[in-house]
Structures are given as structure tokens and as C-alpha cells.
mmCIF file of N, CA and C in Angstrom:
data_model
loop_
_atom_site.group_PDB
_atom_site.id
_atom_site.type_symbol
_atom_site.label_atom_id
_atom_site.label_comp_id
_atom_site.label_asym_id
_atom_site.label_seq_id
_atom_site.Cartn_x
_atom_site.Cartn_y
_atom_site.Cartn_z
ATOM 1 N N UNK A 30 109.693 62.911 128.692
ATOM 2 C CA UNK A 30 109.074 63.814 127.721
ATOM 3 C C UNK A 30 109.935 63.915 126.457
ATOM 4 N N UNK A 31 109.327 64.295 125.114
ATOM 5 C CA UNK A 31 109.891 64.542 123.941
ATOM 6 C C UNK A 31 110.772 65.838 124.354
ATOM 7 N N UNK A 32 111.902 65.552 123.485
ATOM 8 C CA UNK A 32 112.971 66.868 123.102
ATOM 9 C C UNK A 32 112.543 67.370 121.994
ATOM 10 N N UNK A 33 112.164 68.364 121.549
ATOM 11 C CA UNK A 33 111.689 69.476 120.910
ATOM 12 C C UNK A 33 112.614 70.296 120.255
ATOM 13 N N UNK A 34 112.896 70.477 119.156
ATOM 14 C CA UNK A 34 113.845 71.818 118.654
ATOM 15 C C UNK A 34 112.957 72.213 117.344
ATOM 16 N N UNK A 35 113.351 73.514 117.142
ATOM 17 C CA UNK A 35 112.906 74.831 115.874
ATOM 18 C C UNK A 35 114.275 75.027 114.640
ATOM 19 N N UNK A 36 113.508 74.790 113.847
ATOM 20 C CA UNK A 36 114.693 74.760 112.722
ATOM 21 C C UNK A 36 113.713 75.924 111.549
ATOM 22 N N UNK A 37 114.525 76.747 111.072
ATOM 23 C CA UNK A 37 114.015 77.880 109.999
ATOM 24 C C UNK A 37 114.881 77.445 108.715
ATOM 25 N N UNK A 38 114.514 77.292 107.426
ATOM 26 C CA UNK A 38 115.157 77.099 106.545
ATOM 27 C C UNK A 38 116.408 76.245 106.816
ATOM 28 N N UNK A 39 116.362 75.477 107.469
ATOM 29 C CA UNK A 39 117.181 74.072 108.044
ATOM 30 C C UNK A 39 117.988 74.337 109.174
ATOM 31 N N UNK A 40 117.864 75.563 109.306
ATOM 32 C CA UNK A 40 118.970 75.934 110.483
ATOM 33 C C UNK A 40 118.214 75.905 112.223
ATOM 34 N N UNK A 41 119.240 75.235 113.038
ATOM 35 C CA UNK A 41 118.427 75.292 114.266
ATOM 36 C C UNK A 41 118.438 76.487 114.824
ATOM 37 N N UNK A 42 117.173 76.955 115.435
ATOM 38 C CA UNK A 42 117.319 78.032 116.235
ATOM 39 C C UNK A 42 116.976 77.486 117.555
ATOM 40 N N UNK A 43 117.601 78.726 118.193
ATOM 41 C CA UNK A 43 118.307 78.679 119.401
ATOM 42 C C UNK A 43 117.569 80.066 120.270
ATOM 43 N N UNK A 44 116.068 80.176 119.955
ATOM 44 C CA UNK A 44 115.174 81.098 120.486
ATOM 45 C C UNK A 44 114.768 80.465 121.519
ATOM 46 N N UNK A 45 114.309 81.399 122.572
ATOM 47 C CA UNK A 45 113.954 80.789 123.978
ATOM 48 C C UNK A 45 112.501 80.198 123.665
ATOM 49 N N UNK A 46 112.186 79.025 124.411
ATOM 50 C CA UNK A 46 110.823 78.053 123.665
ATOM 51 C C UNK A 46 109.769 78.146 124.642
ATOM 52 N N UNK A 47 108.579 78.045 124.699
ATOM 53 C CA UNK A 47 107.630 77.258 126.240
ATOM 54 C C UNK A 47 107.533 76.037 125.903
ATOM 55 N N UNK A 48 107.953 75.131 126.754
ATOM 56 C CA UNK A 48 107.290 74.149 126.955
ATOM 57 C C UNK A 48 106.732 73.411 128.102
ATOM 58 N N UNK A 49 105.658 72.953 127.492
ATOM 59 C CA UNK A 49 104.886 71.947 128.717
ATOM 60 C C UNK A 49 104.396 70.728 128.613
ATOM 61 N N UNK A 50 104.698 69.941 129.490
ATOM 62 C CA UNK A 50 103.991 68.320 129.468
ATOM 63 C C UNK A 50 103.075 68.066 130.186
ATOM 64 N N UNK A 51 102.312 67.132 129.641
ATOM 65 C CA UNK A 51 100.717 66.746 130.355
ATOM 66 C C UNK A 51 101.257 65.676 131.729
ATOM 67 N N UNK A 52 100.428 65.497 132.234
ATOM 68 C CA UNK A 52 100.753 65.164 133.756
ATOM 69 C C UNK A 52 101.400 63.738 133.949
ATOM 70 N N UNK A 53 100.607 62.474 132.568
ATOM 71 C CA UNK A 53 101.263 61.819 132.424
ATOM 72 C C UNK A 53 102.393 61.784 131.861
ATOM 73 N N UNK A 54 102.416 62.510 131.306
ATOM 74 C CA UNK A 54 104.355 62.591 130.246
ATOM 75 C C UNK A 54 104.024 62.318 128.848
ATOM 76 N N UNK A 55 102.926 61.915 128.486
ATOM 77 C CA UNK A 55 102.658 61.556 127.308
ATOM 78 C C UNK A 55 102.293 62.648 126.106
ATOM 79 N N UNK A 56 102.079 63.780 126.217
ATOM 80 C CA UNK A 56 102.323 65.187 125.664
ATOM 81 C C UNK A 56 103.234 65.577 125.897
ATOM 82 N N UNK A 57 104.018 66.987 124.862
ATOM 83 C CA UNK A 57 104.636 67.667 124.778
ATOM 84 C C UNK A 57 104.272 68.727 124.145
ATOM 85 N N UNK A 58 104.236 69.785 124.407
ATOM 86 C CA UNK A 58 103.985 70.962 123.513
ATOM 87 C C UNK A 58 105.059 71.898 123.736
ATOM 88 N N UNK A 59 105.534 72.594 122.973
ATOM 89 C CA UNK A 59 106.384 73.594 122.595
ATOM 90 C C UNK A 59 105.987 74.669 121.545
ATOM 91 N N UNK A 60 105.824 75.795 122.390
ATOM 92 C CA UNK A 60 105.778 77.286 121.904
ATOM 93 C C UNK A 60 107.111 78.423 121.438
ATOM 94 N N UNK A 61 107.389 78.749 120.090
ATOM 95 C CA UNK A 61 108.333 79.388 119.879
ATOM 96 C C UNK A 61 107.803 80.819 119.719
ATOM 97 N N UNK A 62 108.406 82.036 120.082
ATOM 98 C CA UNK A 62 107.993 83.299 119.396
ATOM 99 C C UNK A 62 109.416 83.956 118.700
ATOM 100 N N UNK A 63 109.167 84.292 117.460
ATOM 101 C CA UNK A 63 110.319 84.662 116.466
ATOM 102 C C UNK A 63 109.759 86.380 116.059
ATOM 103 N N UNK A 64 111.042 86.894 115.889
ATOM 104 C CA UNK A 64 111.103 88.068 115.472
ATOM 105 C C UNK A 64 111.197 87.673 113.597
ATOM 106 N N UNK A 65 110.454 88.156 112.823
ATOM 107 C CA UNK A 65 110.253 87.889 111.726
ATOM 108 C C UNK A 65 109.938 89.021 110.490
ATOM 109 N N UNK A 66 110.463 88.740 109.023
ATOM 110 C CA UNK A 66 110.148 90.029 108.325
ATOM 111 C C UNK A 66 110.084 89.534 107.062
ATOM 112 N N UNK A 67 109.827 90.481 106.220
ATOM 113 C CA UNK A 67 109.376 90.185 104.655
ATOM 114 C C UNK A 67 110.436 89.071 104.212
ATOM 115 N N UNK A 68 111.535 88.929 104.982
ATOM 116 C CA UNK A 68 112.527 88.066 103.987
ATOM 117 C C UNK A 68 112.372 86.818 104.567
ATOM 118 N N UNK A 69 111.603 86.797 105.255
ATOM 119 C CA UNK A 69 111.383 85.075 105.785
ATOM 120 C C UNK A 69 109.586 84.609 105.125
ATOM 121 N N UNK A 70 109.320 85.203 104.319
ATOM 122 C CA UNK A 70 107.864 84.845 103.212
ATOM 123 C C UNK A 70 108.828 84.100 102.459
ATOM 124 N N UNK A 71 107.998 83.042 102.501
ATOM 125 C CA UNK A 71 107.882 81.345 101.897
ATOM 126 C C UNK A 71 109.106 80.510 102.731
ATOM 127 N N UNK A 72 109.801 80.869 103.929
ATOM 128 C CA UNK A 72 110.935 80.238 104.373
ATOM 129 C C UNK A 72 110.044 78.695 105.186
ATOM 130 N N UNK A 73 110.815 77.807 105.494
ATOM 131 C CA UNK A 73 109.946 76.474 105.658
ATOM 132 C C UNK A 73 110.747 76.914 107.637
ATOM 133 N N UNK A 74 109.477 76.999 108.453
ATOM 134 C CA UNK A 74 109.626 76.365 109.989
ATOM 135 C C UNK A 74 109.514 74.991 110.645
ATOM 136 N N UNK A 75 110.030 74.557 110.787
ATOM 137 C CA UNK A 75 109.702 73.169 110.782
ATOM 138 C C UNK A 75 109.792 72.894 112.962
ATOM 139 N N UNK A 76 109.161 71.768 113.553
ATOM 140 C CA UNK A 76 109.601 71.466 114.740
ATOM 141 C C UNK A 76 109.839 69.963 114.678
ATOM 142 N N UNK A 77 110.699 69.556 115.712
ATOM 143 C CA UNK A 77 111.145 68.259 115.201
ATOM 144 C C UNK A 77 111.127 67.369 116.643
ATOM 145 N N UNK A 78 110.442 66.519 116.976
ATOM 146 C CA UNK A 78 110.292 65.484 118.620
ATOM 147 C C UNK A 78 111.368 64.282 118.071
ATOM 148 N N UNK A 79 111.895 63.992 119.277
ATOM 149 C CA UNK A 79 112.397 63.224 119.792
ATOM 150 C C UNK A 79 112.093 62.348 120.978
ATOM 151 N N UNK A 80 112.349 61.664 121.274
ATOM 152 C CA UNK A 80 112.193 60.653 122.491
ATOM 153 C C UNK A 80 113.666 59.967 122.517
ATOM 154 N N UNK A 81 114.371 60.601 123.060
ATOM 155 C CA UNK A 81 115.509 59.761 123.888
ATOM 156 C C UNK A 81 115.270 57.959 124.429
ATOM 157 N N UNK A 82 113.954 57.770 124.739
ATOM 158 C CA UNK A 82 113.924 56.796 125.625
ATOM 159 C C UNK A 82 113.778 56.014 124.497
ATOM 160 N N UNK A 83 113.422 56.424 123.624
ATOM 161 C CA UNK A 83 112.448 55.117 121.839
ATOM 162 C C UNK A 83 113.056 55.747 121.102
ATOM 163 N N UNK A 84 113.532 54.291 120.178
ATOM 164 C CA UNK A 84 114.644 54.403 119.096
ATOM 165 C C UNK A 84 113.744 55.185 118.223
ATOM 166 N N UNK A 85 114.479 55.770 116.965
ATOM 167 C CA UNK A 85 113.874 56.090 116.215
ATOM 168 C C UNK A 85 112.406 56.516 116.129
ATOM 169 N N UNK A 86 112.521 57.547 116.795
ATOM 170 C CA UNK A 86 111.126 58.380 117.248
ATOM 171 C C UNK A 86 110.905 59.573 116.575
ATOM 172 N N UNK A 87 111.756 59.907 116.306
ATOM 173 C CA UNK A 87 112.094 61.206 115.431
ATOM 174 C C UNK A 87 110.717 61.724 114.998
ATOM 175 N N UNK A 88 110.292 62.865 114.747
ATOM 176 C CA UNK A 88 109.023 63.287 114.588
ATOM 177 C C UNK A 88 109.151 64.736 114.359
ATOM 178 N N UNK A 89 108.359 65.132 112.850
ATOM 179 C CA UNK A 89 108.603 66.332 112.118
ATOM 180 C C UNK A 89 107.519 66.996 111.921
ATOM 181 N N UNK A 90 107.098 68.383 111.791
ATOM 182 C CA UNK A 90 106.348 68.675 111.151
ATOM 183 C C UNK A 90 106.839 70.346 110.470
ATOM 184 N N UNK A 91 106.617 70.922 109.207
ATOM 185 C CA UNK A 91 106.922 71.937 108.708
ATOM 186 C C UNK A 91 105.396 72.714 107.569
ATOM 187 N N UNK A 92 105.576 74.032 108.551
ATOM 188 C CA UNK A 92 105.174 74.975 107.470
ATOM 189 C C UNK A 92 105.846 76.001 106.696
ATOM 190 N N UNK A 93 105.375 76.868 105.489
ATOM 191 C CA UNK A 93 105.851 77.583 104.631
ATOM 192 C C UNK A 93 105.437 78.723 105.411
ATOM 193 N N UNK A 94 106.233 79.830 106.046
ATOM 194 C CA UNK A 94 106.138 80.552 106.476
ATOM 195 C C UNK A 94 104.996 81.805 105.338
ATOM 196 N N UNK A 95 104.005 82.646 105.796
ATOM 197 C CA UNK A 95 103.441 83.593 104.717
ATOM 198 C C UNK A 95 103.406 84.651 105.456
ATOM 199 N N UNK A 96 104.159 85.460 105.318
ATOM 200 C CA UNK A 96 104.289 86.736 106.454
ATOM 201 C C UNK A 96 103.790 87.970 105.400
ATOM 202 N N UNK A 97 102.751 88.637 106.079
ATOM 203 C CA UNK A 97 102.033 89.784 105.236
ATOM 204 C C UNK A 97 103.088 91.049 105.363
ATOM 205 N N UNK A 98 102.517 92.125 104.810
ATOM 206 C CA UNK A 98 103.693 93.262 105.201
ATOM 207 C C UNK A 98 102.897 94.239 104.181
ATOM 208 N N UNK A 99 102.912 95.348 104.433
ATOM 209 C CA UNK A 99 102.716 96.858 103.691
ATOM 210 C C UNK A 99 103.763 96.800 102.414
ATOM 211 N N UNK A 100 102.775 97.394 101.558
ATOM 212 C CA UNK A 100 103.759 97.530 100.492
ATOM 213 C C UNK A 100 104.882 98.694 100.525
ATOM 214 N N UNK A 101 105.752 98.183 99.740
ATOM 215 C CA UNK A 101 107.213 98.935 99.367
ATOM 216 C C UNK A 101 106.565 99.628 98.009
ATOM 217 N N UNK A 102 107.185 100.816 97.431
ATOM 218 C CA UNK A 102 106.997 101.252 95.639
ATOM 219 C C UNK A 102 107.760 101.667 95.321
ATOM 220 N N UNK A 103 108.372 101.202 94.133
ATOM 221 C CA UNK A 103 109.443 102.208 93.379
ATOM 222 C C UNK A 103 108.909 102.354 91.883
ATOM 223 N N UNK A 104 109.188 103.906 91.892
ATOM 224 C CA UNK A 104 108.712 104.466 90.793
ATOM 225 C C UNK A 104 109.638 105.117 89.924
ATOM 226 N N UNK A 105 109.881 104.747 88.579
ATOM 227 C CA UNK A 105 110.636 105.026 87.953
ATOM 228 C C UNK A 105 110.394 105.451 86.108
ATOM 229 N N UNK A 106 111.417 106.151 85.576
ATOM 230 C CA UNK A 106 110.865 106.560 84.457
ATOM 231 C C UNK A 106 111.031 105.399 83.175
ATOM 232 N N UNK A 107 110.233 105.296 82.470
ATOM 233 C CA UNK A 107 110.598 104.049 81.374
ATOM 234 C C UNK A 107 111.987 103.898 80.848
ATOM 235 N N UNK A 108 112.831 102.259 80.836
ATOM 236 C CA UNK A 108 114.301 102.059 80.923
ATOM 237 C C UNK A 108 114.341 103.339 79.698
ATOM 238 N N UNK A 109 113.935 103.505 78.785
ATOM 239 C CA UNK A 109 114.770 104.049 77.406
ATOM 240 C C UNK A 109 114.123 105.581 77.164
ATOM 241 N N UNK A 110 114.137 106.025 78.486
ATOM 242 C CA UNK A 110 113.631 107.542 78.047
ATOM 243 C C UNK A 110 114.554 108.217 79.094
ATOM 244 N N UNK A 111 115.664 109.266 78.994
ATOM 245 C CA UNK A 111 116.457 109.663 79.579
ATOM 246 C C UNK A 111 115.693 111.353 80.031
ATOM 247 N N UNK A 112 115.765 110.710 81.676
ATOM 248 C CA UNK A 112 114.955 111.298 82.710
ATOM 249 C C UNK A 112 115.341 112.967 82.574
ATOM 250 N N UNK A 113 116.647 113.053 82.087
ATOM 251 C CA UNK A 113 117.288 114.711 82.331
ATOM 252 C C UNK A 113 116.961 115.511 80.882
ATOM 253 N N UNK A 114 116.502 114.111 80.168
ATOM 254 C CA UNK A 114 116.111 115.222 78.557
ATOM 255 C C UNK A 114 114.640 115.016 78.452
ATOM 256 N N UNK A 115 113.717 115.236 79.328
ATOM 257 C CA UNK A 115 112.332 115.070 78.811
ATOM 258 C C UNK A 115 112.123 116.268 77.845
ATOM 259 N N UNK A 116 111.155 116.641 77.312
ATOM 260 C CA UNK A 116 110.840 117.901 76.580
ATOM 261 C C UNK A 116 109.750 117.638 76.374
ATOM 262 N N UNK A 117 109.212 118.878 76.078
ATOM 263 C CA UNK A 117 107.839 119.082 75.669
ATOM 264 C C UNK A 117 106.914 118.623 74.129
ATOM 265 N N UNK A 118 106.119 117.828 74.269
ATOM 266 C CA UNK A 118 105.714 117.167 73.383
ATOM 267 C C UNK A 118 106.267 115.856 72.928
ATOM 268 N N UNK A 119 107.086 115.207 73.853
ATOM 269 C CA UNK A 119 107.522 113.765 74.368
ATOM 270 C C UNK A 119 106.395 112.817 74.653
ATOM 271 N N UNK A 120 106.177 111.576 74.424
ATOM 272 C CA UNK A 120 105.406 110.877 75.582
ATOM 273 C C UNK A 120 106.506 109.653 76.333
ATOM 274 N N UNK A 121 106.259 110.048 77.026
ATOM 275 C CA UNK A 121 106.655 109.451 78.289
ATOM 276 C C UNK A 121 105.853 108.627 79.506
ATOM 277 N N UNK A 122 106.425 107.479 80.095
ATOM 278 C CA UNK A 122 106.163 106.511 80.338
ATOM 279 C C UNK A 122 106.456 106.145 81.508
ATOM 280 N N UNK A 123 105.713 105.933 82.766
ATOM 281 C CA UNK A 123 106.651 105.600 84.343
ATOM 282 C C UNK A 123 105.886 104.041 84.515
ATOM 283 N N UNK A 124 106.982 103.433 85.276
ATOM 284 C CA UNK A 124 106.986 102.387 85.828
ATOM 285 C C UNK A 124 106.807 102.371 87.304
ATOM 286 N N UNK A 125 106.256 101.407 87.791
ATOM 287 C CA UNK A 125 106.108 101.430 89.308
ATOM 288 C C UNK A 125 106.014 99.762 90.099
ATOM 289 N N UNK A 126 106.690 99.830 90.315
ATOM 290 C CA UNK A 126 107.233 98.210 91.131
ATOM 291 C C UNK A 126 106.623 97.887 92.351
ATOM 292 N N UNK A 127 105.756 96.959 92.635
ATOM 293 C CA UNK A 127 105.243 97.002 94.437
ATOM 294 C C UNK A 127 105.463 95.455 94.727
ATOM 295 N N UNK A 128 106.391 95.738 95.782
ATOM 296 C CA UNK A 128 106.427 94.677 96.781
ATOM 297 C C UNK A 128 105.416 94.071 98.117
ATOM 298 N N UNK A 129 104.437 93.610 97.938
ATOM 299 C CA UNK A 129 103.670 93.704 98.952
ATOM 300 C C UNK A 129 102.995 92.202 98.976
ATOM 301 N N UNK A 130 102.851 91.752 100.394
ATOM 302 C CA UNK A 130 102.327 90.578 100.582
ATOM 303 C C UNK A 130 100.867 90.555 101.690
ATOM 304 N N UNK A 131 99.771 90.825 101.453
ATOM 305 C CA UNK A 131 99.235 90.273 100.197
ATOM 306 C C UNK A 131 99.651 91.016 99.084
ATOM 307 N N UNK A 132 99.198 90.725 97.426
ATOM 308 C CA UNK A 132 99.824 91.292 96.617
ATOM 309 C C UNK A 132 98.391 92.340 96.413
ATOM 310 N N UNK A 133 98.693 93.504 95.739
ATOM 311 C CA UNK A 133 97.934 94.467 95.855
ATOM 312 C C UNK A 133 96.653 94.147 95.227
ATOM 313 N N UNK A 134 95.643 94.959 95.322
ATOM 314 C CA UNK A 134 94.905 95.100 93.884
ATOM 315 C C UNK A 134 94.234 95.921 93.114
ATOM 316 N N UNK A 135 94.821 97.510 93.765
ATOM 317 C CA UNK A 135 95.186 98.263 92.870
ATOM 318 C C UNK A 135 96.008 99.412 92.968
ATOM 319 N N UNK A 136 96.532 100.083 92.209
ATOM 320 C CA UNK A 136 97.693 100.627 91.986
ATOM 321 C C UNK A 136 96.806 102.264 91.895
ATOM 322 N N UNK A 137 97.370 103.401 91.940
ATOM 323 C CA UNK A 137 96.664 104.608 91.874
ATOM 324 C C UNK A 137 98.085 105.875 91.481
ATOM 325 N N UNK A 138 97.745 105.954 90.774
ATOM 326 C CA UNK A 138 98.982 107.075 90.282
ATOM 327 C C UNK A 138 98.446 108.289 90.705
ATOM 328 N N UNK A 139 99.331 109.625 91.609
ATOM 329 C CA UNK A 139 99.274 110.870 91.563
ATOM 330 C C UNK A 139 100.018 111.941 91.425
ATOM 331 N N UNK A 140 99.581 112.966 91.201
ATOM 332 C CA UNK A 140 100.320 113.913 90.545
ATOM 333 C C UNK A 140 100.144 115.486 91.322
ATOM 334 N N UNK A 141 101.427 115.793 91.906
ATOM 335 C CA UNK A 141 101.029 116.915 92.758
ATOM 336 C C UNK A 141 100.067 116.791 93.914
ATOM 337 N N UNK A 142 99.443 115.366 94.364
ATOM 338 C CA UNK A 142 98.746 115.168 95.224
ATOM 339 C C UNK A 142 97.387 114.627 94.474
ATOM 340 N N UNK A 143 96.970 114.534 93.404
ATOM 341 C CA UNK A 143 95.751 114.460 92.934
ATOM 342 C C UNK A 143 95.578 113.197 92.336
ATOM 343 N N UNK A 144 95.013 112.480 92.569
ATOM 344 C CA UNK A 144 94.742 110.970 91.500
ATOM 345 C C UNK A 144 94.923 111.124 90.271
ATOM 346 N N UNK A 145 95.737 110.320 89.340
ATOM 347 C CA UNK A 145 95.108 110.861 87.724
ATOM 348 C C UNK A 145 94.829 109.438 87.565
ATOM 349 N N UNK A 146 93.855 109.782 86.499
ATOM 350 C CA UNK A 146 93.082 108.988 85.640
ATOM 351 C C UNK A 146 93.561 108.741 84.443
ATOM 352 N N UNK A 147 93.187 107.668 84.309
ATOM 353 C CA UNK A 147 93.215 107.092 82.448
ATOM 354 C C UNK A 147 92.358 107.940 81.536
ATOM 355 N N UNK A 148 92.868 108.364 80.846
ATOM 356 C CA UNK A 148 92.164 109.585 79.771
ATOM 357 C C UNK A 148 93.150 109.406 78.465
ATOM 358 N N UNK A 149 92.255 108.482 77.711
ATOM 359 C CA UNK A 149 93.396 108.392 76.460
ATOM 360 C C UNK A 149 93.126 109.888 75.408
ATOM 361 N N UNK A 150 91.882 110.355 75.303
ATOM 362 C CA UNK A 150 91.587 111.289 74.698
ATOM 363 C C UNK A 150 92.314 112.337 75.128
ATOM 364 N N UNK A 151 92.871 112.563 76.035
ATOM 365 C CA UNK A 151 93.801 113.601 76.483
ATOM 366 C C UNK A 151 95.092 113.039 77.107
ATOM 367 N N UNK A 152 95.596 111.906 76.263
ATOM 368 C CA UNK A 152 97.056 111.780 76.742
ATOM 369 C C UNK A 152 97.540 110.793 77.358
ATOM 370 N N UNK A 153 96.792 110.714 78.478
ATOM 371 C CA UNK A 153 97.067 109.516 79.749
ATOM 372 C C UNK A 153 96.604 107.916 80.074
ATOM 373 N N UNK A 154 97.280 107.549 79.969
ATOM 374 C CA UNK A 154 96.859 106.480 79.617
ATOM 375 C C UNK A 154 97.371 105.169 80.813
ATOM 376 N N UNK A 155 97.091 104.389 81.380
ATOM 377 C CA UNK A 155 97.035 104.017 83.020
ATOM 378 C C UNK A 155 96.921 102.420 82.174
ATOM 379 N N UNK A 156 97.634 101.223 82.185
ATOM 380 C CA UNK A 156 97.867 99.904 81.799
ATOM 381 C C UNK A 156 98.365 99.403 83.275
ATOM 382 N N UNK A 157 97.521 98.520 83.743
ATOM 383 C CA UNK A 157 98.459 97.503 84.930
ATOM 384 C C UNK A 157 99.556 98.464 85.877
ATOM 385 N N UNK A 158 100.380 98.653 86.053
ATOM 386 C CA UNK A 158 101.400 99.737 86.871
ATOM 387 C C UNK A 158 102.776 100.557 86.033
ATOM 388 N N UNK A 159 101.781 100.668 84.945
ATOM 389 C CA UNK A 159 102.422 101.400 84.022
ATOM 390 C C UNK A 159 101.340 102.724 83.634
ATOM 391 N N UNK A 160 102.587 103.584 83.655
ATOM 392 C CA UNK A 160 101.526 105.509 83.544
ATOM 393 C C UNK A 160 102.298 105.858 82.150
ATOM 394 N N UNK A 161 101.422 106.028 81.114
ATOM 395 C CA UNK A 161 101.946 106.789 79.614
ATOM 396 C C UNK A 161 101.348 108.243 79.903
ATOM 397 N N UNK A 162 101.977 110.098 79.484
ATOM 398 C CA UNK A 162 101.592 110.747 79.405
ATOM 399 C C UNK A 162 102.128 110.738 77.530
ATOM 400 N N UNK A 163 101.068 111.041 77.299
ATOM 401 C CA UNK A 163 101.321 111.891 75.733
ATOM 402 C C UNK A 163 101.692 112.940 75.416
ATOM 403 N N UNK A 164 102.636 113.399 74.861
ATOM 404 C CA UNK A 164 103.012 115.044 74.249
ATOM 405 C C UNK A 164 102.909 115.722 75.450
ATOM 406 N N UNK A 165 103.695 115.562 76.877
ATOM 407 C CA UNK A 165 103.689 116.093 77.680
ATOM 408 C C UNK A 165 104.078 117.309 77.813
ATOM 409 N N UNK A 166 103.320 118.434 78.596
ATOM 410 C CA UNK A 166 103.359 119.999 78.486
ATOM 411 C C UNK A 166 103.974 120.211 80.003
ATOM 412 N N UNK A 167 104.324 121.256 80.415
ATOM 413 C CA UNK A 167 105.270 122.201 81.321
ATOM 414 C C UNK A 167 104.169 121.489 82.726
ATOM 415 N N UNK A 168 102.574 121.535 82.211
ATOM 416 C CA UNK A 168 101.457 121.585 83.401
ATOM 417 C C UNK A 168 102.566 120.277 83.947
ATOM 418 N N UNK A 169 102.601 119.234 83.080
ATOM 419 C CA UNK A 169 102.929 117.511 83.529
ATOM 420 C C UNK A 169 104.544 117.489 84.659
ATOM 421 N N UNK A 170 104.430 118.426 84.806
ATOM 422 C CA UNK A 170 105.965 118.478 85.550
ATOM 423 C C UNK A 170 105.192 118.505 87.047
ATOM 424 N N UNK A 171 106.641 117.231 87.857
ATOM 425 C CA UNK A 171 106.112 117.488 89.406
ATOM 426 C C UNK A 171 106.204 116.536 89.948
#
């Protein structure tokens, strides 16, 4: 039967495998189960046969790992507006970063618990994962 090994981003692993051969010997199959996480999205798995008995038998195959996952968010205030001097009648600007695989497709800003909306006529204004408040008042705190 073929010798079988698991290699992750070139490295062999050394995870416990199943394998089984068909009755003549002429199959091999090998089953790996891996503990896996967001930092192994796009890593290459590859399995690799051998035959001891036949020269140069060597035999490869590799996928791009795509591991889904819940998004992460970080929310933060725009780089050039200093978070400890807001004041009243400022506009101000938050940023919001999401890590998520699949990638999202849409973003929802809230405030005190409540959705806000894009309302340029009153201030707010909602671009891609960016939140502008206009001339923000005491209410905008929270």
C-alpha cells in the first residue's frame, strides 16, 4: 500500500490519520481531522503518496484551505479627532473594521441599542463602515 503523509503550509503534520486499503492493495485512502481557525484561511493542505515498492511514485495533491468564522469588529473614533476632546457642535467620525470570512454584507451602526440611520438632513451620515455625526449634541453621547 501507498505511504500517505499531511503537510499544512509545508510542514508535516503528525495528526493521528484513518487509513484504509481496498482488498487488492491497489487503493489507499487516508482521512485527516485537524483542529483549525481563522489563521489557517488561505493556508495550502496538501497529501502526498508514496509507494516504497515504485521508484519515483511520489504523488501530490493540495488545497487552499477557506475556513469561515463569525465576524470580529473594532470600532474606533476617526485617526485625527482626539476621543477625550469631543465637544459639542464637532462632527465627528467612527470607523469600524470587520474581520469576517465570509466577508460581510452589511454593516449596521447602533446607538444606545437602537439602529441609526443615514440622515444627512439631520447630521448622520452612514458611507461603507464609516459613521459621520454632524455638530454633535450631549443626546449623541453613549
Amino acid at each position: 500500500p501507498a505511504s500517505i503523509t499531511w503537510w499544512k503550509a509545508g510542514k508535516l503534520l503528525h495528526h493521528s490519520t484513518t487509513v484504509t486499503s481496498s482488498h487488492a492493495g491497489n487503493l489507499t485512502t487516508s482521512t485527516i481531522t485537524l483542529p483549525l481557525s481563522k489563521a489557517d484561511e488561505g493556508v495550502i493542505l496538501s497529501c502526498r503518496a508514496d509507494n516504497p515498492l515504485v521508484p519515483a511514485s511520489a504523488l501530490e495533491d493540495s488545497i487552499n484551505l477557506n475556513i469561515y468564522y463569525t465576524p470580529t469588529t473594532f470600532a474606533r473614533v476617526g485617526s485625527n479627532i482626539n476621543a477625550s476632546n469631543i465637544r459639542e457642535g464637532m462632527d465627528v467620525y467612527f470607523e469600524c473594521d470587520v474581520d469576517a470570512n465570509p466577508k460581510i454584507r452589511k454593516l449596521v451602526w447602533t446607538h444606545d441599542g437602537q439602529v441609526v440611520h443615514g440622515n444627512a438632513s439631520i447630521g448622520t451620515i452612514i458611507s461603507n463602515q464609516t459613521l459621520v455625526l454632524q455638530s454633535v449634541t450631549r443626546r449623541s453621547s453613549g
